[in-house]
Structures are given as C-alpha cells and as structure tokens.
CSV table of C-alpha atoms and ligand atoms in Angstrom, one decimal:
chain,number,residue,atom,x,y,z
A,1,MET,CA,14.5,0.7,4.0
A,2,SER,CA,11.0,0.0,2.6
A,3,ASP,CA,10.0,3.4,3.6
A,4,LYS,CA,11.9,5.0,1.2
A,5,LYS,CA,11.2,6.8,-1.9
A,6,PHE,CA,13.3,5.7,-4.8
A,7,THR,CA,13.2,9.0,-7.3
A,8,ASN,CA,15.1,6.0,-9.7
A,9,LEU,CA,13.0,3.8,-11.6
A,10,GLU,CA,15.3,0.6,-12.0
A,11,THR,CA,15.9,0.7,-8.8
A,12,LYS,CA,12.4,0.9,-8.1
A,13,ALA,CA,11.5,-1.4,-10.1
A,14,ILE,CA,13.1,-3.9,-7.6
A,15,HIS,CA,12.7,-1.5,-3.9
A,16,ALA,CA,9.7,0.0,-3.5
A,17,GLY,CA,6.4,-0.3,-2.6
A,18,ARG,CA,8.3,-4.1,-0.7
A,19,VAL,CA,6.1,-6.1,1.8
A,20,GLY,CA,8.4,-8.3,1.9
A,21,ASP,CA,8.5,-11.4,5.0
A,22,PRO,CA,8.5,-9.5,8.5
A,23,SER,CA,8.3,-13.5,9.4
A,24,PHE,CA,11.2,-15.2,8.5
A,25,GLY,CA,13.1,-12.4,6.4
A,26,SER,CA,13.6,-14.2,3.0
A,27,LEU,CA,14.3,-11.9,-0.5
A,28,ALA,CA,11.8,-12.5,-1.5
A,29,THR,CA,8.4,-11.5,-1.5
A,30,PRO,CA,6.4,-14.6,-1.2
A,31,ILE,CA,3.5,-15.6,-2.6
A,32,HIS,CA,-0.1,-15.9,0.0
A,33,GLN,CA,-2.2,-18.1,-2.3
A,34,THR,CA,-4.5,-17.6,0.6
A,35,SER,CA,-8.0,-17.5,-0.7
A,36,THR,CA,-8.9,-15.9,2.8
A,37,PHE,CA,-6.8,-14.6,6.0
A,38,VAL,CA,-7.8,-15.7,10.3
A,39,PHE,CA,-9.4,-13.3,12.5
A,40,ASP,CA,-7.8,-13.4,15.8
A,41,ASN,CA,-11.4,-12.8,16.8
A,42,VAL,CA,-14.9,-11.8,16.2
A,43,GLN,CA,-14.2,-8.5,16.9
A,44,GLN,CA,-11.4,-8.5,14.9
A,45,GLY,CA,-13.4,-9.8,11.8
A,46,ALA,CA,-16.3,-7.7,12.9
A,47,ASN,CA,-13.6,-4.6,12.5
A,48,ARG,CA,-12.1,-5.6,9.4
A,49,PHE,CA,-14.7,-5.5,7.5
A,50,ALA,CA,-16.0,-2.5,9.2
A,51,GLY,CA,-12.7,-0.7,8.1
A,52,GLU,CA,-11.3,0.6,11.8
A,53,GLU,CA,-8.8,-2.0,11.6
A,54,ALA,CA,-5.5,-2.7,9.0
A,55,GLY,CA,-5.2,-5.7,7.6
A,56,TYR,CA,-6.7,-8.4,5.4
A,57,ILE,CA,-10.1,-10.6,4.8
A,58,TYR,CA,-9.9,-11.8,1.8
A,59,SER,CA,-7.6,-12.7,-1.4
A,60,ARG,CA,-10.6,-10.9,-3.3
A,61,LEU,CA,-10.0,-6.9,-1.4
A,62,GLY,CA,-7.1,-7.5,-1.3
A,63,ASN,CA,-3.6,-9.8,-0.7
A,64,PRO,CA,-0.6,-9.7,0.8
A,65,THR,CA,1.5,-11.1,-3.0
A,66,VAL,CA,-0.9,-8.5,-4.9
A,67,ARG,CA,0.1,-5.4,-2.5
A,68,GLU,CA,3.4,-5.4,-3.5
A,69,LEU,CA,2.7,-5.3,-7.5
A,70,GLU,CA,-0.1,-2.5,-7.4
A,71,GLN,CA,2.5,-0.2,-4.7
A,72,ARG,CA,5.1,-0.7,-7.2
A,73,MET,CA,3.7,-0.1,-9.9
A,74,ALA,CA,2.1,3.6,-8.7
A,75,ALA,CA,5.8,3.8,-8.1
A,76,LEU,CA,6.5,3.2,-12.2
A,77,GLU,CA,4.0,5.0,-13.4
A,78,ASN,CA,4.3,8.5,-10.2
A,79,THR,CA,0.3,7.6,-9.4
A,80,GLU,CA,-1.0,7.2,-5.8
A,81,ASP,CA,-1.9,4.1,-6.3
A,82,ALA,CA,-2.9,1.2,-8.7
A,83,ALA,CA,-5.4,-2.4,-8.7
A,84,ALA,CA,-4.4,-5.0,-9.9
A,85,PHE,CA,-6.2,-7.2,-12.2
A,86,GLY,CA,-6.7,-11.1,-13.4
A,87,SER,CA,-6.0,-10.0,-17.4
A,88,GLY,CA,-5.6,-5.7,-18.9
A,89,MET,CA,-9.4,-6.5,-20.5
A,90,GLY,CA,-10.0,-6.7,-16.7
A,91,ALA,CA,-8.4,-3.6,-15.4
A,92,VAL,CA,-9.9,-1.5,-18.7
A,93,SER,CA,-13.4,-2.7,-18.7
A,94,ALA,CA,-13.4,-2.2,-14.7
A,95,THR,CA,-12.3,0.9,-15.2
A,96,LEU,CA,-14.5,1.9,-17.6
A,97,LEU,CA,-17.5,1.0,-15.7
A,98,ALA,CA,-16.0,2.3,-12.0
A,99,ASN,CA,-16.3,5.6,-14.2
A,100,LEU,CA,-19.4,5.4,-16.2
A,101,GLN,CA,-22.9,5.0,-16.0
A,102,LYS,CA,-26.2,4.7,-17.8
A,103,GLY,CA,-26.7,8.4,-19.9
A,104,ASP,CA,-23.1,8.8,-19.9
A,105,HIS,CA,-20.5,9.7,-22.8
A,106,LEU,CA,-17.0,8.6,-23.7
A,107,VAL,CA,-14.7,10.1,-26.9
A,108,ALA,CA,-12.4,6.9,-27.1
A,109,SER,CA,-9.8,6.3,-30.8
A,110,ALA,CA,-12.1,4.6,-33.4
A,111,ALA,CA,-8.1,2.1,-33.3
A,112,LEU,CA,-7.5,0.5,-30.3
A,113,TYR,CA,-6.9,-2.7,-28.6
A,114,GLY,CA,-10.3,-5.3,-30.4
A,115,CYS,CA,-11.2,-7.0,-27.5
A,116,THR,CA,-11.2,-2.7,-25.5
A,117,PHE,CA,-12.9,-2.1,-28.7
A,118,ALA,CA,-15.0,-4.6,-28.6
A,119,LEU,CA,-16.3,-3.4,-24.5
A,120,ILE,CA,-16.7,-0.7,-26.0
A,121,ASN,CA,-18.9,-0.4,-29.4
A,122,HIS,CA,-20.1,-4.1,-29.0
A,123,LYS,CA,-21.1,-4.2,-24.8
A,124,PHE,CA,-22.0,-0.9,-23.7
A,125,ALA,CA,-25.3,0.2,-25.7
A,126,GLN,CA,-26.2,-2.3,-23.2
A,127,PHE,CA,-25.8,-0.2,-20.1
A,128,GLY,CA,-27.0,2.7,-22.4
A,129,ILE,CA,-23.5,3.9,-22.2
A,130,GLU,CA,-22.6,6.0,-25.1
A,131,VAL,CA,-19.6,6.1,-28.0
A,132,THR,CA,-18.1,8.9,-29.9
A,133,PHE,CA,-14.8,7.0,-32.2
A,134,VAL,CA,-12.5,9.7,-33.3
A,135,ASP,CA,-9.5,10.2,-35.3
A,136,ILE,CA,-7.9,10.5,-31.6
A,137,THR,CA,-4.7,12.2,-33.3
A,138,ASN,CA,-6.5,15.1,-34.1
A,139,ALA,CA,-7.6,16.9,-30.8
A,140,GLU,CA,-9.8,19.3,-32.7
A,141,GLU,CA,-12.5,16.2,-33.3
A,142,VAL,CA,-11.4,15.7,-30.1
A,143,GLU,CA,-13.2,18.4,-29.1
A,144,ALA,CA,-15.4,18.6,-31.4
A,145,ALA,CA,-16.9,14.7,-30.0
A,146,ILE,CA,-17.6,16.1,-27.2
A,147,GLN,CA,-21.4,16.8,-25.1
A,148,GLU,CA,-23.1,17.8,-22.6
A,149,ASN,CA,-22.5,14.2,-20.5
A,150,THR,CA,-19.2,13.1,-22.1
A,151,LYS,CA,-17.2,12.0,-18.9
A,152,LEU,CA,-14.0,10.1,-19.6
A,153,ILE,CA,-11.6,10.2,-23.1
A,154,TYR,CA,-9.9,6.5,-23.9
A,155,PHE,CA,-6.4,5.6,-26.2
A,156,GLU,CA,-3.8,4.2,-26.4
A,157,THR,CA,-0.6,5.0,-27.8
A,158,PRO,CA,1.3,4.3,-29.4
A,159,ILE,CA,-1.8,2.4,-30.8
A,160,ASN,CA,-2.1,-1.3,-30.8
A,161,PRO,CA,-1.4,-2.7,-34.0
A,162,ASN,CA,-1.4,0.9,-36.8
A,163,LEU,CA,1.2,2.2,-34.4
A,164,VAL,CA,0.4,5.7,-34.4
A,165,CYS,CA,0.9,7.6,-31.3
A,166,VAL,CA,-1.7,10.2,-29.8
A,167,ASN,CA,0.3,13.9,-27.8
A,168,MET,CA,-1.4,13.3,-24.4
A,169,ALA,CA,-0.3,17.1,-23.9
A,170,GLU,CA,-2.8,17.9,-26.4
A,171,ILE,CA,-5.7,15.5,-25.5
A,172,SER,CA,-4.2,16.2,-21.4
A,173,ARG,CA,-4.7,20.5,-22.4
A,174,VAL,CA,-8.8,19.3,-23.9
A,175,ALA,CA,-9.6,17.0,-21.2
A,176,LYS,CA,-9.0,19.7,-18.5
A,177,LYS,CA,-10.4,22.3,-20.2
A,178,HIS,CA,-14.1,20.5,-20.3
A,179,ASN,CA,-13.4,18.7,-16.8
A,180,LEU,CA,-12.8,15.4,-18.5
A,181,LEU,CA,-11.6,12.3,-17.0
A,182,THR,CA,-8.4,11.0,-19.1
A,183,VAL,CA,-7.9,7.2,-19.1
A,184,MET,CA,-4.5,6.2,-21.4
A,185,ASP,CA,-3.3,2.8,-22.1
A,186,ASN,CA,0.4,2.6,-21.6
A,187,THR,CA,0.8,-1.3,-22.9
A,188,PHE,CA,3.0,-0.9,-25.8
A,189,MET,CA,5.3,1.4,-24.0
A,190,SER,CA,5.7,0.5,-19.6
A,191,PRO,CA,6.8,2.8,-17.4
A,192,VAL,CA,10.3,2.6,-18.3
A,193,LEU,CA,9.3,4.0,-22.0
A,194,GLN,CA,6.9,6.4,-21.4
A,195,GLN,CA,5.1,7.9,-18.0
A,196,PRO,CA,1.7,9.7,-19.1
A,197,SER,CA,1.2,11.1,-15.4
A,198,ASN,CA,3.6,13.2,-16.3
A,199,TYR,CA,1.3,14.4,-18.9
A,200,GLY,CA,-1.2,14.7,-16.4
A,201,MET,CA,-3.3,11.1,-17.3
A,202,ASN,CA,-5.6,9.9,-14.3
A,203,LEU,CA,-5.5,6.3,-15.2
A,204,ILE,CA,-2.9,4.1,-17.3
A,205,ILE,CA,-3.9,0.6,-17.5
A,206,HIS,CA,-1.3,-2.4,-18.6
A,207,SER,CA,-2.2,-5.6,-19.9
A,208,ALA,CA,0.7,-6.7,-17.6
A,209,THR,CA,0.7,-9.9,-19.3
A,210,LYS,CA,3.0,-8.6,-22.2
A,211,TYR,CA,5.6,-6.1,-20.4
A,212,LEU,CA,5.4,-5.8,-17.3
A,213,ASN,CA,5.6,-9.9,-16.7
A,214,GLY,CA,7.6,-9.9,-19.9
A,215,HIS,CA,7.5,-13.3,-19.8
A,216,GLY,CA,5.0,-15.4,-21.9
A,217,ASP,CA,3.7,-16.7,-19.2
A,218,VAL,CA,1.0,-14.4,-17.0
A,219,ILE,CA,-2.5,-13.2,-18.2
A,220,ALA,CA,-3.2,-10.0,-16.0
A,221,GLY,CA,-3.4,-6.0,-15.5
A,222,ILE,CA,-3.3,-3.4,-13.9
A,223,VAL,CA,-4.0,0.2,-13.6
A,224,CYS,CA,-2.5,3.3,-12.1
A,225,GLY,CA,-3.6,7.1,-11.1
A,226,GLY,CA,-4.8,9.1,-8.1
A,227,ALA,CA,-5.7,6.9,-4.8
A,228,GLU,CA,-9.5,8.5,-4.3
A,229,GLN,CA,-10.1,6.8,-7.8
A,230,ILE,CA,-8.1,3.7,-7.6
A,231,GLU,CA,-10.5,3.9,-3.8
A,232,ASN,CA,-12.9,4.0,-6.0
A,233,ILE,CA,-12.6,1.2,-8.6
A,234,LYS,CA,-11.2,-1.8,-5.9
A,235,LEU,CA,-15.4,-1.1,-3.9
A,236,THR,CA,-16.8,-1.1,-6.6
A,237,THR,CA,-15.9,-3.2,-10.2
A,238,LEU,CA,-12.7,-4.6,-8.7
A,239,LYS,CA,-14.8,-6.3,-6.0
A,240,ASP,CA,-17.9,-7.2,-7.1
A,241,MET,CA,-17.3,-7.9,-11.0
A,242,GLY,CA,-14.6,-9.9,-9.0
A,243,ALA,CA,-11.8,-9.4,-11.8
A,244,VAL,CA,-8.4,-10.1,-9.7
A,245,MET,CA,-5.2,-11.3,-10.0
A,246,SER,CA,-4.2,-14.6,-8.2
A,247,PRO,CA,-1.5,-14.2,-5.8
A,248,ASN,CA,1.2,-16.7,-8.0
A,249,ASP,CA,1.0,-13.7,-10.6
A,250,ALA,CA,1.4,-10.6,-8.7
A,251,TRP,CA,5.1,-12.6,-7.8
A,252,LEU,CA,5.7,-13.9,-11.2
A,253,ILE,CA,4.7,-10.2,-12.5
A,254,THR,CA,6.7,-9.2,-8.9
A,255,ARG,CA,10.2,-11.3,-11.0
A,256,GLY,CA,9.4,-9.8,-14.4
A,257,LEU,CA,10.0,-6.3,-13.0
A,258,LYS,CA,13.1,-6.9,-11.5
A,259,THR,CA,14.5,-6.9,-15.0
A,260,LEU,CA,11.7,-4.6,-17.0
A,261,SER,CA,14.4,-1.3,-17.6
A,262,VAL,CA,16.6,-4.2,-19.2
A,263,ARG,CA,15.3,-6.1,-21.3
A,264,VAL,CA,12.6,-3.0,-22.7
A,265,GLU,CA,15.8,-1.1,-23.3
A,266,ARG,CA,16.9,-4.7,-25.4
A,267,HIS,CA,13.6,-5.0,-27.3
A,268,CYS,CA,14.3,-1.2,-28.5
A,269,ASP,CA,17.2,-1.8,-29.8
A,270,ASN,CA,16.6,-5.2,-31.7
A,271,ALA,CA,12.6,-2.9,-32.6
A,272,GLU,CA,15.4,-0.1,-34.3
A,273,LYS,CA,17.8,-2.6,-36.0
A,274,VAL,CA,15.0,-5.2,-37.5
A,275,ALA,CA,12.9,-1.7,-38.3
A,276,ASP,CA,15.6,-0.8,-40.2
A,277,PHE,CA,16.2,-4.0,-41.9
A,278,LEU,CA,12.6,-3.7,-42.7
A,279,ASP,CA,12.5,0.2,-44.4
A,280,ASN,CA,15.0,-1.0,-46.3
A,281,HIS,CA,13.4,-4.3,-48.1
A,282,SER,CA,12.4,-4.4,-52.1
A,283,GLY,CA,10.0,-6.9,-50.3
A,284,ILE,CA,8.8,-4.0,-47.7
A,285,LYS,CA,6.5,-1.7,-49.6
A,286,GLN,CA,5.6,0.1,-45.5
A,287,VAL,CA,7.2,0.3,-42.0
A,288,TYR,CA,5.0,2.2,-39.7
A,289,TYR,CA,7.3,2.2,-36.4
A,290,PRO,CA,7.6,5.7,-34.8
A,291,GLY,CA,11.3,5.2,-34.4
A,292,LEU,CA,11.5,5.9,-37.9
A,293,LYS,CA,12.3,9.7,-39.8
A,294,HIS,CA,9.4,8.9,-41.5
A,295,HIS,CA,7.4,8.0,-39.2
A,296,PRO,CA,4.5,10.7,-38.9
A,297,ALA,CA,5.6,11.0,-34.8
A,298,ASN,CA,8.8,10.1,-34.7
A,299,HIS,CA,9.3,14.3,-33.1
A,300,LEU,CA,8.0,12.6,-29.9
A,301,VAL,CA,10.6,9.9,-29.6
A,302,GLY,CA,13.1,10.8,-27.1
A,303,THR,CA,10.3,13.3,-25.7
A,304,GLN,CA,7.1,11.9,-25.1
A,305,MET,CA,8.4,8.6,-25.6
A,306,LYS,CA,12.5,8.2,-23.8
A,307,ARG,CA,12.7,5.4,-27.3
A,308,ALA,CA,10.2,3.5,-30.3
A,309,GLY,CA,9.8,0.1,-28.7
A,310,GLY,CA,9.5,-3.3,-29.3
A,311,VAL,CA,6.5,-3.2,-32.1
A,312,ILE,CA,6.5,-2.6,-35.5
A,313,ALA,CA,4.0,-3.1,-38.6
A,314,PHE,CA,4.8,-3.6,-41.4
A,315,GLU,CA,3.0,-4.3,-45.2
A,316,VAL,CA,4.9,-6.5,-47.2
A,317,ASP,CA,5.1,-5.7,-51.5
A,318,GLY,CA,2.7,-8.1,-52.3
A,319,SER,CA,-0.7,-9.4,-52.1
A,320,PHE,CA,-2.5,-10.8,-48.9
A,321,ASP,CA,-1.3,-14.7,-50.9
A,322,ASP,CA,2.3,-13.3,-50.6
A,323,ALA,CA,2.2,-12.4,-47.2
A,324,VAL,CA,1.0,-15.1,-45.0
A,325,ARG,CA,2.6,-17.4,-46.9
A,326,PHE,CA,6.3,-14.9,-46.0
A,327,MET,CA,4.5,-15.7,-42.6
A,328,ASN,CA,4.6,-18.3,-42.9
A,329,ASN,CA,7.7,-19.6,-44.5
A,330,LEU,CA,9.3,-18.1,-40.2
A,331,LYS,CA,10.9,-20.6,-38.6
A,332,MET,CA,12.3,-18.7,-36.0
A,333,CYS,CA,9.7,-16.1,-35.9
A,334,ARG,CA,6.7,-17.5,-33.6
A,335,ILE,CA,3.4,-17.0,-35.1
A,336,ALA,CA,1.4,-16.0,-32.3
A,337,VAL,CA,-0.7,-12.5,-30.6
A,338,SER,CA,0.5,-11.1,-27.1
A,339,LEU,CA,3.5,-9.1,-27.1
A,340,GLY,CA,6.6,-8.5,-24.8
A,341,ASP,CA,7.0,-12.0,-24.0
A,342,ALA,CA,11.7,-13.2,-25.1
A,343,GLU,CA,9.9,-14.9,-28.6
A,344,THR,CA,9.4,-12.9,-31.7
A,345,LEU,CA,5.3,-13.4,-32.1
A,346,ILE,CA,4.8,-12.0,-35.2
A,347,GLN,CA,0.7,-11.9,-36.7
A,348,HIS,CA,-2.0,-10.9,-39.2
A,349,PRO,CA,-4.6,-8.2,-37.0
A,350,ALA,CA,-6.9,-8.2,-39.0
A,351,SER,CA,-7.4,-12.4,-39.1
A,352,MET,CA,-6.5,-12.2,-35.3
A,353,THR,CA,-6.1,-9.4,-32.3
A,354,HIS,CA,-8.3,-6.8,-34.5
A,355,SER,CA,-11.0,-9.3,-35.7
A,356,PRO,CA,-13.9,-8.1,-32.7
A,357,TYR,CA,-13.8,-5.1,-36.1
A,358,THR,CA,-15.6,-4.9,-39.6
A,359,PRO,CA,-13.6,-4.8,-42.1
A,360,GLU,CA,-15.7,-0.5,-42.5
A,361,GLU,CA,-14.6,-0.4,-39.1
A,362,ARG,CA,-11.4,-0.9,-39.3
A,363,ALA,CA,-10.7,0.6,-42.7
A,364,ALA,CA,-12.2,3.5,-41.3
A,365,ALA,CA,-10.0,3.3,-38.1
A,366,GLY,CA,-7.5,2.9,-40.1
A,367,ILE,CA,-6.1,-0.9,-39.2
A,368,SER,CA,-5.4,-1.8,-43.1
A,369,GLU,CA,-6.2,-5.8,-44.0
A,370,THR,CA,-3.1,-6.5,-45.2
A,371,LEU,CA,-0.6,-5.4,-41.5
A,372,ILE,CA,1.5,-6.9,-40.1
A,373,ARG,CA,2.4,-6.6,-36.1
A,374,ILE,CA,5.5,-7.9,-35.0
A,375,SER,CA,6.8,-7.8,-31.1
A,376,VAL,CA,10.8,-8.6,-31.4
A,377,GLY,CA,11.8,-10.4,-29.3
A,378,LEU,CA,15.5,-10.2,-26.6
A,379,GLU,CA,17.4,-12.9,-29.8
A,380,HIS,CA,20.1,-11.6,-31.1
A,381,VAL,CA,19.2,-9.7,-33.0
A,382,ASP,CA,20.4,-11.2,-36.0
A,383,ASP,CA,19.2,-14.0,-36.2
A,384,ILE,CA,16.3,-12.0,-36.6
A,385,ILE,CA,16.5,-10.7,-39.4
A,386,GLU,CA,18.5,-13.2,-40.4
A,387,ASP,CA,14.4,-15.3,-40.0
A,388,LEU,CA,12.9,-12.8,-41.9
A,389,GLU,CA,15.1,-12.1,-44.6
A,390,GLN,CA,14.9,-16.1,-45.7
A,391,ALA,CA,10.9,-16.1,-45.4
A,392,LEU,CA,10.8,-12.9,-47.3
A,393,LYS,CA,13.0,-14.6,-50.4
A,394,VAL,CA,9.5,-16.5,-51.0
A,395,ILE,CA,8.3,-13.9,-52.0
A,396,GLN,CA,10.8,-11.9,-54.0
A,397,ILE,CA,11.0,-15.3,-55.5
A,398,LYS,CA,7.9,-14.8,-57.0
A,399,ALA,CA,8.3,-12.1,-57.5
A,400,ALA,CA,10.8,-12.0,-60.4
B,1,LCS,N1,-4.8,-3.3,-24.0
B,1,LCS,C1,-3.4,-2.8,-24.9
B,1,LCS,C2,-3.3,-1.6,-25.5
B,1,LCS,C3,-3.4,-4.3,-25.0
B,1,LCS,O1,-2.4,-5.0,-26.5
B,1,LCS,C4,-4.7,-5.8,-24.5
B,1,LCS,C5,-4.6,-7.6,-24.6
B,1,LCS,C6,-5.3,-5.1,-23.5
B,1,LCS,C7,-5.8,-4.4,-23.1
B,1,LCS,C8,-6.6,-6.5,-23.1
B,1,LCS,O2,-4.7,-7.6,-22.1
B,1,LCS,P1,-5.2,-8.9,-22.1
B,1,LCS,O3,-6.6,-9.3,-20.6
B,1,LCS,O4,-4.9,-9.5,-22.5
B,1,LCS,O5,-4.1,-8.6,-20.8
B,1,LCS,N2,-2.9,-6.9,-26.4
B,1,LCS,C9,-3.2,-8.3,-26.6
B,1,LCS,C10,-2.4,-8.3,-28.3
B,1,LCS,O6,-2.4,-7.7,-29.0
B,1,LCS,N3,-2.4,-9.9,-29.3
B,1,LCS,O7,-3.3,-10.4,-27.5
B,1,LCS,C11,-3.6,-10.2,-27.1
C-alpha cells in the first residue's frame, strides 16, 4: 500500500509517502515527539552516524513524523524529495545559502515577500553574495542581468503582494541557456493550482504556514526538489543552521494537507466572487487578481496556474486615510498578515508585510503605498462581500 505510486493530487495529499505506525497500526501517523532515538548498542549508533545503517538518530537530523510530511510534499510537487523547516524563511535562507557562496551572484525579482527581500538585499552583502533585482516578468531584463558569477534565479509567482504573475517557461528557458538553478516560491498557489517542476523549476519553496497547513496555527516551511539538492540542503544549512520543523507542527500540516485540494478550490470560488464584487464597486479604483480578464497574466490562468488562487490586491478610490477607515470598519474580516487561512485576512503591505522595503524600493518593485491585500477565507462568500460592502460605504459617504 505505502509503496503504491498515486497519480491524482487529491489521493496523494492523503496517502502518498506514508510512514505509518508499524507498532499499533494507527490510521494517523503518530507524533514522534522525541528529541533523540535510542540505539541498541554503540555499534548501531556509529553505523547510523556513518550512514551505513538506516534509522533515526536525533530529531534535528530527521524524525519520522516530519519525514512523512516531506515525502507527501515531494509527491504533491512531483519532485524526488523535500526538506521541512521551522518557518518559510528557514526554508528560503537554507535553500539559498546551500547554493550560494562568497563571490556568487543571483538574479532576483524586485518584488518579493518583504522578509525574503530583506534577507537577499540586506543580509547577503555581509557574506559577499551579490544580487541584481529585476522586473522578473521581463525575460530580456532577466537575461541581461546574468553575469559570469551568477548561480541562480529567485522569484515568486504570483508575487506577494501585488499578484503580478511570472511565465515560468520563459524563466526556465533563460536559466537552462545559462546553466542556472531556478528557485521558485509557490506559497500563493500550493501544488493544487501550480506545479513548478512541470516548468523545469529546480527548487520549490513553500511557507507551509499558509495554504498547506491552512488553519492559521503553525509557522513552517518546506523546499521540494531533486534528491541531490535536498540532500545537500539537509546535510549543510538544515543540519548545521538548524531551522528544523517540530514533529507536532509536521503532524498538523500533514493533517491540513488531507483537505488542501477541497480548501484551495473553495478559496478560489470565494476569491473569484470577491474579485468581481470589488472590480464592479465604485469605491474601488483598481483590482489585481489574475482571474480577472483585465489582469495582464489572465492568459496564464487555466494553463500555468489551474485557477487564480485566494489572494486579491486592490486600491480604494480615495486617500490612504480612506483606505485605513475602510479596513478599520470591517466587522468580520480580520486585520492581520499571513494568508491561506480559513479566516479572511486583510492587511496593508507598505506598513506591514513589505515594510522591510524603503518607499523607494517599493516604488521600484511596483508595490504601491496604498495597496491593500486580502486573503479570501472559507466563510460563506455572501458574508465576506457583505462585510466589505458595509465597510466601503464609509468611503462612499465621504465621497458623496
Ligand atoms: N514566502 C512567501 C511568498 C510568503 O508570503 C512568506 C510569508 C514567506 C515566504 C515566509 O514564510 P514564514 O517564515 O512566515 O512561514 N508571508 C507572509 C505574509 O504575506 N504575511 O505574513 C507572512
């Protein structure tokens, strides 16, 4: 049973890579909440450290509950293996530092999740790693930024927070031509909507905090990729920098994955209706959602990405103070960062998730100061729209 290769994502999300419970046969794989594993004798311990005998040693080096999640995610992303981390940023930093060293250069999207930008822009200089930030949607600009010491290309699609989408086939073509590694953050889509390995992406990162777990109660990350790449990350920046995932968090995410497909489809159903509502509302100036016909990447929906996802960005037709009053008047939607949870979450990137950027850097990255981002939740869509509508009335009263 556990060796069977499943092809359908919904089935993989429940059964693939199962570690199970050989002792008692429990359906749910147990939470192996242990720091260390007991050896039968000294020789066995030495053999395990030498890699001459399979078996667990110490939970920073591997844990069966965490392993089940890694195997399941590798199956969902169609990669050979995966490595789990204590946060999305743990996965981002470990993946990049395992593949870059002093004197290397990377090409990165100018618009990225704020802490990823902070890591690459502020911290990497200290290690002698150079970066060129580009408009990642422009393949010519990406190619022009490549230098002799360039090792990899880093980006997200859709981009957090402005929902700009990147054509992965184009990035892959440039990367292959110059023999570069591609590292892509798939947090906004999850493997339900987009499988970057089909487009030649080498390493696929998730903040598992978001859709993978889906219940807003865990901070975690994961990277999926080729076996050699994952082994390198595990033996270097995971093992020695140590941002490991706890067995309890792995168990929660594995539970979340069982409903991933159902949840993501409903997030999309709701977001499509909310995007339409916002797009047709006189109090809204602009809506950024790839599912809308006027979005520049609408052609990628139904091809690269199955559906447009659950996150929408927009600008109200008014001043920044109007936008703040609108958000403060919401009664059900919660003002909070993060995304992919059951609750509808709304936030202001310039002052929150993208505050590590300076205003000039945000302008260069196409992140407007008045942009609002909403992660559409799993409540009844009528209740979400009703809440937005009553809060938008505040701005309209002023405009009248
Ligand atoms: N990558 C993306 C695309 C993200 O959106 C985030 C977090 C991370 C990586 C880092 O993951 P973490 O360490 O938080 O698990 N994004 C957040 C956001 O948009 N609001 O709050 C956190």
